[in-house]
mmCIF file of C-alpha atoms in Angstrom:
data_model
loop_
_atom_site.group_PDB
_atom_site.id
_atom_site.type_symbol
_atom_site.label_atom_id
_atom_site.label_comp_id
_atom_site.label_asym_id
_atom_site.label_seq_id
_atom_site.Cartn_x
_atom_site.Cartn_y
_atom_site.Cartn_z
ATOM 1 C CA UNK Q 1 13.372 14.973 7.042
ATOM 2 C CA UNK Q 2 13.653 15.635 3.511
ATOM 3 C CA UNK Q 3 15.381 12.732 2.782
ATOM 4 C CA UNK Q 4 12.828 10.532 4.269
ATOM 5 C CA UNK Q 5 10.753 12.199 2.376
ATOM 6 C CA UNK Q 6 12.190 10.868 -0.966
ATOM 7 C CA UNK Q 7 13.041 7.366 0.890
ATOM 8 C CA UNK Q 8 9.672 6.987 1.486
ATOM 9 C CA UNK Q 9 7.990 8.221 -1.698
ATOM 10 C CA UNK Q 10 10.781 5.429 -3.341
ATOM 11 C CA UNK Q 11 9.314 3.071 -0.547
ATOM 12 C CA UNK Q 12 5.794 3.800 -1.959
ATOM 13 C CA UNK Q 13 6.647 3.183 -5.570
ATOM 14 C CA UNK Q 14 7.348 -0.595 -4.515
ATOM 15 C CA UNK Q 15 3.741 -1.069 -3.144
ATOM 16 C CA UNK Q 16 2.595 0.914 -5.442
ATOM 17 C CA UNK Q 17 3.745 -0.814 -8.410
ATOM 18 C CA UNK Q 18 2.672 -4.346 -7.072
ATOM 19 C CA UNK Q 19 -1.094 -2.298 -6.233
ATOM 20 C CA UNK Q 20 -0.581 -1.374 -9.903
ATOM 21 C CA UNK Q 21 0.768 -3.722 -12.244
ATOM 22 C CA UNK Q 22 -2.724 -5.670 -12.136
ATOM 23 C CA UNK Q 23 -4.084 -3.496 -14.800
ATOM 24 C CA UNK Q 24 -2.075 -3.185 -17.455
ATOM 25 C CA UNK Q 25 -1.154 -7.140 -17.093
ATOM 26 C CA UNK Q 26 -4.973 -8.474 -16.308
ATOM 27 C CA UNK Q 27 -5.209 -10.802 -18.857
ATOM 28 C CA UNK Q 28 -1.704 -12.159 -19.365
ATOM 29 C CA UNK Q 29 -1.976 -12.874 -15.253
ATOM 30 C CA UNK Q 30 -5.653 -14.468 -16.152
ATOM 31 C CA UNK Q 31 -3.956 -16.937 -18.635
ATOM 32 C CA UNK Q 32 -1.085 -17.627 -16.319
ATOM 33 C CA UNK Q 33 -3.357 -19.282 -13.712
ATOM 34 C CA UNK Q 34 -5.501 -20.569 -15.831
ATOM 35 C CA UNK Q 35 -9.051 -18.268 -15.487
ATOM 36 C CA UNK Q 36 -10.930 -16.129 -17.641
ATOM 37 C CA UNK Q 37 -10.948 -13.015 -17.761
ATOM 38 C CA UNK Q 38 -14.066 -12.324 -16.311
ATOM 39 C CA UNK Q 39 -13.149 -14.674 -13.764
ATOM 40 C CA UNK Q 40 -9.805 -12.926 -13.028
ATOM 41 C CA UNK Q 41 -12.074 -9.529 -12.754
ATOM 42 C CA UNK Q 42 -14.254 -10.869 -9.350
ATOM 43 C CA UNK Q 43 -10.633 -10.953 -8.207
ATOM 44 C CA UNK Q 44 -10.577 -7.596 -8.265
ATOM 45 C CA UNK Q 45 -13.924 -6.978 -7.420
ATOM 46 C CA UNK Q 46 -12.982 -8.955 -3.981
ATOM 47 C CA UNK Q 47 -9.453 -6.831 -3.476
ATOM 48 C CA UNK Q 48 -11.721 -3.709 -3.576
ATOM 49 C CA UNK Q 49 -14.280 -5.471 -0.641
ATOM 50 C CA UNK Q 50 -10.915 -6.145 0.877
ATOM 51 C CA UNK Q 51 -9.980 -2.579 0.637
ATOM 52 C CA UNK Q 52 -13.339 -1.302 1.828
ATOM 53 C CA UNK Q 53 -11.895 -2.012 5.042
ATOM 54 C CA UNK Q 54 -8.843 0.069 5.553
ATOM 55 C CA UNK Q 55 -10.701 2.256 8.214
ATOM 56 C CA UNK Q 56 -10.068 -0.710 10.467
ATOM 57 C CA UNK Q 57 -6.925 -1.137 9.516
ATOM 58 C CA UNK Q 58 -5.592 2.836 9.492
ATOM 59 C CA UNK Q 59 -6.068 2.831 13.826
ATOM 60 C CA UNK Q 60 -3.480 0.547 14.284
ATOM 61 C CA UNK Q 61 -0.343 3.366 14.011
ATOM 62 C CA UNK Q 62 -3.046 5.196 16.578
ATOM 63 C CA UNK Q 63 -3.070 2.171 18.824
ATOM 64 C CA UNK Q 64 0.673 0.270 18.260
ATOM 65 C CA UNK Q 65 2.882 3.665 17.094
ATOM 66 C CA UNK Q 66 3.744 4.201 13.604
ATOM 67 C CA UNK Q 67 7.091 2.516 12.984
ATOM 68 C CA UNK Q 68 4.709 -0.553 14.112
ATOM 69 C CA UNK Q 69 2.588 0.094 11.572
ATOM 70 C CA UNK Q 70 4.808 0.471 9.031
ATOM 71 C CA UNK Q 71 6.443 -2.850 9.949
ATOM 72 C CA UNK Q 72 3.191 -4.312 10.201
ATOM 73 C CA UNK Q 73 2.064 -3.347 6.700
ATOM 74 C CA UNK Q 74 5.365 -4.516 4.737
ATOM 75 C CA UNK Q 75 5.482 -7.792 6.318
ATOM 76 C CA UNK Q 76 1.850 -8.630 4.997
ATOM 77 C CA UNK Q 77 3.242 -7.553 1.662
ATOM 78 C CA UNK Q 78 6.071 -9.583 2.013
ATOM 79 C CA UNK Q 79 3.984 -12.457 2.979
ATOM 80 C CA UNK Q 80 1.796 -11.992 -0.168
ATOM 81 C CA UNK Q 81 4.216 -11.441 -2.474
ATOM 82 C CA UNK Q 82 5.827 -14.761 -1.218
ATOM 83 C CA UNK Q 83 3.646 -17.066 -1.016
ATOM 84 C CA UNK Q 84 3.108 -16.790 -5.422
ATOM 85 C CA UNK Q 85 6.770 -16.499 -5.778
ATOM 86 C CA UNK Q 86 7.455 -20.055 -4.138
ATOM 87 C CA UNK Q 87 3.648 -21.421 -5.618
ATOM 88 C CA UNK Q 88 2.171 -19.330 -8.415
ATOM 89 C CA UNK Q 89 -1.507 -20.123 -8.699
ATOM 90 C CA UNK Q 90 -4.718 -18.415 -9.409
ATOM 91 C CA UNK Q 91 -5.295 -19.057 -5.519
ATOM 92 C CA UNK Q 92 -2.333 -18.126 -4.189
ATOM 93 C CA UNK Q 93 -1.973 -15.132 -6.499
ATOM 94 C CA UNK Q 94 -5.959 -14.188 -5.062
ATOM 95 C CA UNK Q 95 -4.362 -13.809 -1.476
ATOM 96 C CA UNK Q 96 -1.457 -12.030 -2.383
ATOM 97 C CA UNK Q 97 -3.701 -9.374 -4.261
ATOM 98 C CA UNK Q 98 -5.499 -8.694 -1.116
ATOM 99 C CA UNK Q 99 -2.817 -9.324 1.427
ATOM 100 C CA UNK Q 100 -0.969 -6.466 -0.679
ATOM 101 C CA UNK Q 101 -4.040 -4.381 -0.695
ATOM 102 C CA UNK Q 102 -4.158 -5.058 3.132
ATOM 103 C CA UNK Q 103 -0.188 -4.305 3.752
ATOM 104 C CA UNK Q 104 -0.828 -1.178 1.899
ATOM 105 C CA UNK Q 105 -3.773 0.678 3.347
ATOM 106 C CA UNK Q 106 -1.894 -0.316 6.887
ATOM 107 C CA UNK Q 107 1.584 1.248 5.242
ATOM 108 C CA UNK Q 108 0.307 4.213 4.209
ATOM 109 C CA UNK Q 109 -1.976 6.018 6.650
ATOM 110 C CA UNK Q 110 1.093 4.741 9.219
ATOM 111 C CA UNK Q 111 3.574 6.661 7.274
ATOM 112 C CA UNK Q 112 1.032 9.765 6.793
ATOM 113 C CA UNK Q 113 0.812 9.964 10.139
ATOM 114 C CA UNK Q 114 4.425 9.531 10.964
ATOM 115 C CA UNK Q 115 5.420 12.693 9.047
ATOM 116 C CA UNK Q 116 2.459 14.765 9.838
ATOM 117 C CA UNK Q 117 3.584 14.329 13.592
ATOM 118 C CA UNK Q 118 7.183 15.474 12.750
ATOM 119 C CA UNK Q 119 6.031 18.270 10.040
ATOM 120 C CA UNK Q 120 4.519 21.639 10.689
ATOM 121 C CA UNK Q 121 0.866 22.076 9.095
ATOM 122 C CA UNK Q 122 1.668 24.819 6.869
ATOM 123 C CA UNK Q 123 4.372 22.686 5.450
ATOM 124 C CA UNK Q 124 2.908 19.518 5.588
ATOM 125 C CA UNK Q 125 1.019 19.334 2.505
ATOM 126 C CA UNK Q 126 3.740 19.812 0.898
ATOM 127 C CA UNK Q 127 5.519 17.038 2.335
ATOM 128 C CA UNK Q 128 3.101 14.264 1.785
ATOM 129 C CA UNK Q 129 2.592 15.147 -1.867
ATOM 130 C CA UNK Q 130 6.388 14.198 -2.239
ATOM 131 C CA UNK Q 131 5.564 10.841 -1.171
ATOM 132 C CA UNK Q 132 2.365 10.750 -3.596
ATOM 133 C CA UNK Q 133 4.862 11.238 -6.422
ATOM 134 C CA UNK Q 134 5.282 7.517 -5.679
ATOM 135 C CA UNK Q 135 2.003 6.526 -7.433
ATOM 136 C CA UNK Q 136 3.225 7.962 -10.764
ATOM 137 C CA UNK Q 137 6.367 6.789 -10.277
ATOM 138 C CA UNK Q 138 5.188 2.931 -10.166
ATOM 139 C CA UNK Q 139 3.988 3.417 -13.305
ATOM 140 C CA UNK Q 140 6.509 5.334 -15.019
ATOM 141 C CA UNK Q 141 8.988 3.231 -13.369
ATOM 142 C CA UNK Q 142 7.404 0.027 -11.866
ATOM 143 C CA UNK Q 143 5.006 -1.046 -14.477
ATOM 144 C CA UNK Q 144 7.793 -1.616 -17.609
ATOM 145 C CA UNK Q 145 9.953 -3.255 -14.978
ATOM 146 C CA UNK Q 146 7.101 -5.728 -14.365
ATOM 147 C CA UNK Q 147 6.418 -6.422 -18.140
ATOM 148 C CA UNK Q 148 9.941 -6.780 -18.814
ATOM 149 C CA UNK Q 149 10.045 -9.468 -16.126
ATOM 150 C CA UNK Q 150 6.602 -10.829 -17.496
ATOM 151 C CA UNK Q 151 8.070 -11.003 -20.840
ATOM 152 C CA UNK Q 152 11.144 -12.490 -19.858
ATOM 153 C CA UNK Q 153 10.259 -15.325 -17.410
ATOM 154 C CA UNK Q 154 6.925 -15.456 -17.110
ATOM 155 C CA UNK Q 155 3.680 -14.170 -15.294
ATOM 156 C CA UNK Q 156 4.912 -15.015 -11.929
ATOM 157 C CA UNK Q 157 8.448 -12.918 -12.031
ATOM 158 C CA UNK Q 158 7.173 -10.034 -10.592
ATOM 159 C CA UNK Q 159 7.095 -11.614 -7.263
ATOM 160 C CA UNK Q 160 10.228 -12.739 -6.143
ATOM 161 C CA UNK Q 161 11.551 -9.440 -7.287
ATOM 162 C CA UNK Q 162 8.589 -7.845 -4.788
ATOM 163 C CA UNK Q 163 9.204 -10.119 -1.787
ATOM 164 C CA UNK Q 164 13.261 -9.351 -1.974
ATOM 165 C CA UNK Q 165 12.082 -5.157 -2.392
ATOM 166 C CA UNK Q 166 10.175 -5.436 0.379
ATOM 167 C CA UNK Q 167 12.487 -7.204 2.531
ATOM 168 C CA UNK Q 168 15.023 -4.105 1.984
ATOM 169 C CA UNK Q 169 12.093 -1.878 2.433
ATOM 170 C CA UNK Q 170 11.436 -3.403 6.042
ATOM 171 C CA UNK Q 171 15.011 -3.390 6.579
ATOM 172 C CA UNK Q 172 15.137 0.467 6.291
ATOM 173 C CA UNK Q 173 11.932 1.378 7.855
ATOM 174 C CA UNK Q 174 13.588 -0.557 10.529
ATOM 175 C CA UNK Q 175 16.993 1.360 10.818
ATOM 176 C CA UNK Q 176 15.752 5.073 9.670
ATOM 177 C CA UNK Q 177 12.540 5.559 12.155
ATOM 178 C CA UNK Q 178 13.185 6.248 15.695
ATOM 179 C CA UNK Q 179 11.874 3.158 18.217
ATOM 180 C CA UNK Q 180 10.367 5.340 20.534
ATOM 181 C CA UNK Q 181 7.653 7.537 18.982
ATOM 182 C CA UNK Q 182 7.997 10.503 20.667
ATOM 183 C CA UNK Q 183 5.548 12.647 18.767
ATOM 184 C CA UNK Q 184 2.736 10.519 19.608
ATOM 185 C CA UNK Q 185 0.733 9.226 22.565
ATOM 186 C CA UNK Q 186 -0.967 6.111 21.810
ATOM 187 C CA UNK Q 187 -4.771 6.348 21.194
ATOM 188 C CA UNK Q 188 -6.563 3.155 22.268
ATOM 189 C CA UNK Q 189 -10.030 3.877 21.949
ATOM 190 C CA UNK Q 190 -10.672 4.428 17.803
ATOM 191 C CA UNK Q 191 -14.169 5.086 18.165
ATOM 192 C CA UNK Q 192 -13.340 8.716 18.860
ATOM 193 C CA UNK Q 193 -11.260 9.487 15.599
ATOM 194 C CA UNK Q 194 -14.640 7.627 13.881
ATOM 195 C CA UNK Q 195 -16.572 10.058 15.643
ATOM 196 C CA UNK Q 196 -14.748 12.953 15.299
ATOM 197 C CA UNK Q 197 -14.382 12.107 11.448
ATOM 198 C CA UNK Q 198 -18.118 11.364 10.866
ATOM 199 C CA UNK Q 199 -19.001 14.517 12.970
ATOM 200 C CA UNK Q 200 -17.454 16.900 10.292
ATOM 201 C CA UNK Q 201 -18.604 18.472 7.125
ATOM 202 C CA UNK Q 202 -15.047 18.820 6.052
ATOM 203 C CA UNK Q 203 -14.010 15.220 6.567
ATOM 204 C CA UNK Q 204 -16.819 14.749 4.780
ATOM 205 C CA UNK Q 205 -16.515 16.474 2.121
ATOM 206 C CA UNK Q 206 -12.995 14.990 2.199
ATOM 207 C CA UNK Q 207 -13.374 11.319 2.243
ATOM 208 C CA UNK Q 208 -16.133 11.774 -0.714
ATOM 209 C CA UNK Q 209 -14.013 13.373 -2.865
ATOM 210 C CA UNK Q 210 -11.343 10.809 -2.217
ATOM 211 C CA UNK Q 211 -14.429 8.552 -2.923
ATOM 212 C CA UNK Q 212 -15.148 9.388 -6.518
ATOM 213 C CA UNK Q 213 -11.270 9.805 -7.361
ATOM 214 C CA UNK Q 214 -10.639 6.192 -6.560
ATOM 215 C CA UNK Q 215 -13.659 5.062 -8.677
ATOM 216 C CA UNK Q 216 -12.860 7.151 -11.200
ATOM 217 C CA UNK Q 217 -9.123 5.693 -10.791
ATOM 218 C CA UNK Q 218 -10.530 2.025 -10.840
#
């Protein structure tokens, strides 16, 4: 389990680092399509709407299993990431952003829940905060990968590099997690886990701290 662990916080950094390289780059990808700047920032106005969302998106590991959702979550990204690599456009580059942002939030909670089935509580915070390394890691890693690319060969170069990364990270989420989720009995009815979540203080409490971080973060 440990290695997993480090697979998937290296897993992470990929999504991560496409999630992240916006910033840093915002204007150089503005002048590569062709916007202004303040254009280029309702872009990212609409990828947060588009992120707004995840709660409907997190229930589908409940539903489908989590290697499912896993899958399900890198092949949007995939699809994103591909789709400005063989036509870079302001357009094209809108719907990867938010295809990404989309693969991600389905990714994430999938894999959360895969190793908090597998990963006694006392241990499991632990555990998960290995895989949060990965959103340092993009840009300690990740970010001067992208700008070297950037510089290089243009705006667009971080994608083909992305759509070929997440091809290999399919590939292994593929081979490494067992087909038949043992750990887990498939919930279809998500209105409990809303209910359940809404009904506590601690949740909460929770979600609202998580809240203010990702603002603050923005």
């Amino acid at each position: 389990m440990r290695i997993q662990l480090i697979i998937f916080m290296l897993l992470r950094t990929i999504l991560n680092s496409a999630h992240r390289m916006v910033y840093p780059f915002l204007s150089v990808f503005a002048r590569g399509v062709g916007v202004e700047l303040q254009t280029f920032s309702l872009l990212m106005t609409a990828r947060s709407l588009v992120g707004a969302l995840s709660p409907f998106f997190a229930p589908i590991a409940d539903r489908r299993g989590r290697k499912f959702g896993m899958l399900m979550g890198i092949s949007i990204f995939i699809f994103g990431m591909f789709i400005v690599a063989i036509y870079p456009s302001f357009w094209t580059l809108a719907i990867a952003l938010m295809l990404a942002m989309v693969g991600k939030f389905i990714f994430d909670p999938s894999m959360q829940a895969y190793f908090g089935d597998r990963i006694p509580y006392h241990k499991r915070g632990t555990a998960l905060a290995v895989t949060e390394v990965a959103w340092s890691f993009a840009f300690i890693f990740g970010i001067p990968l992208v700008g070297f690319l950037i510089d290089r060969f243009g705006w667009s170069a971080p994608f083909p590099l992305f759509t070929l990364l997440g091809l290999l990270a399919f590939f292994i989420v593929w081979r490494i997690v067992p087909k038949e989720d043992t750990h887990h009995e498939p919930v279809m009815n998500s209105r409990e886990g809303f209910r359940a979540v809404f009904s506590s203080k601690t949740a909460i409490i929770g979600i609202s701290i998580a809240l203010f971080a990702s603002a603050a973060n923005e």
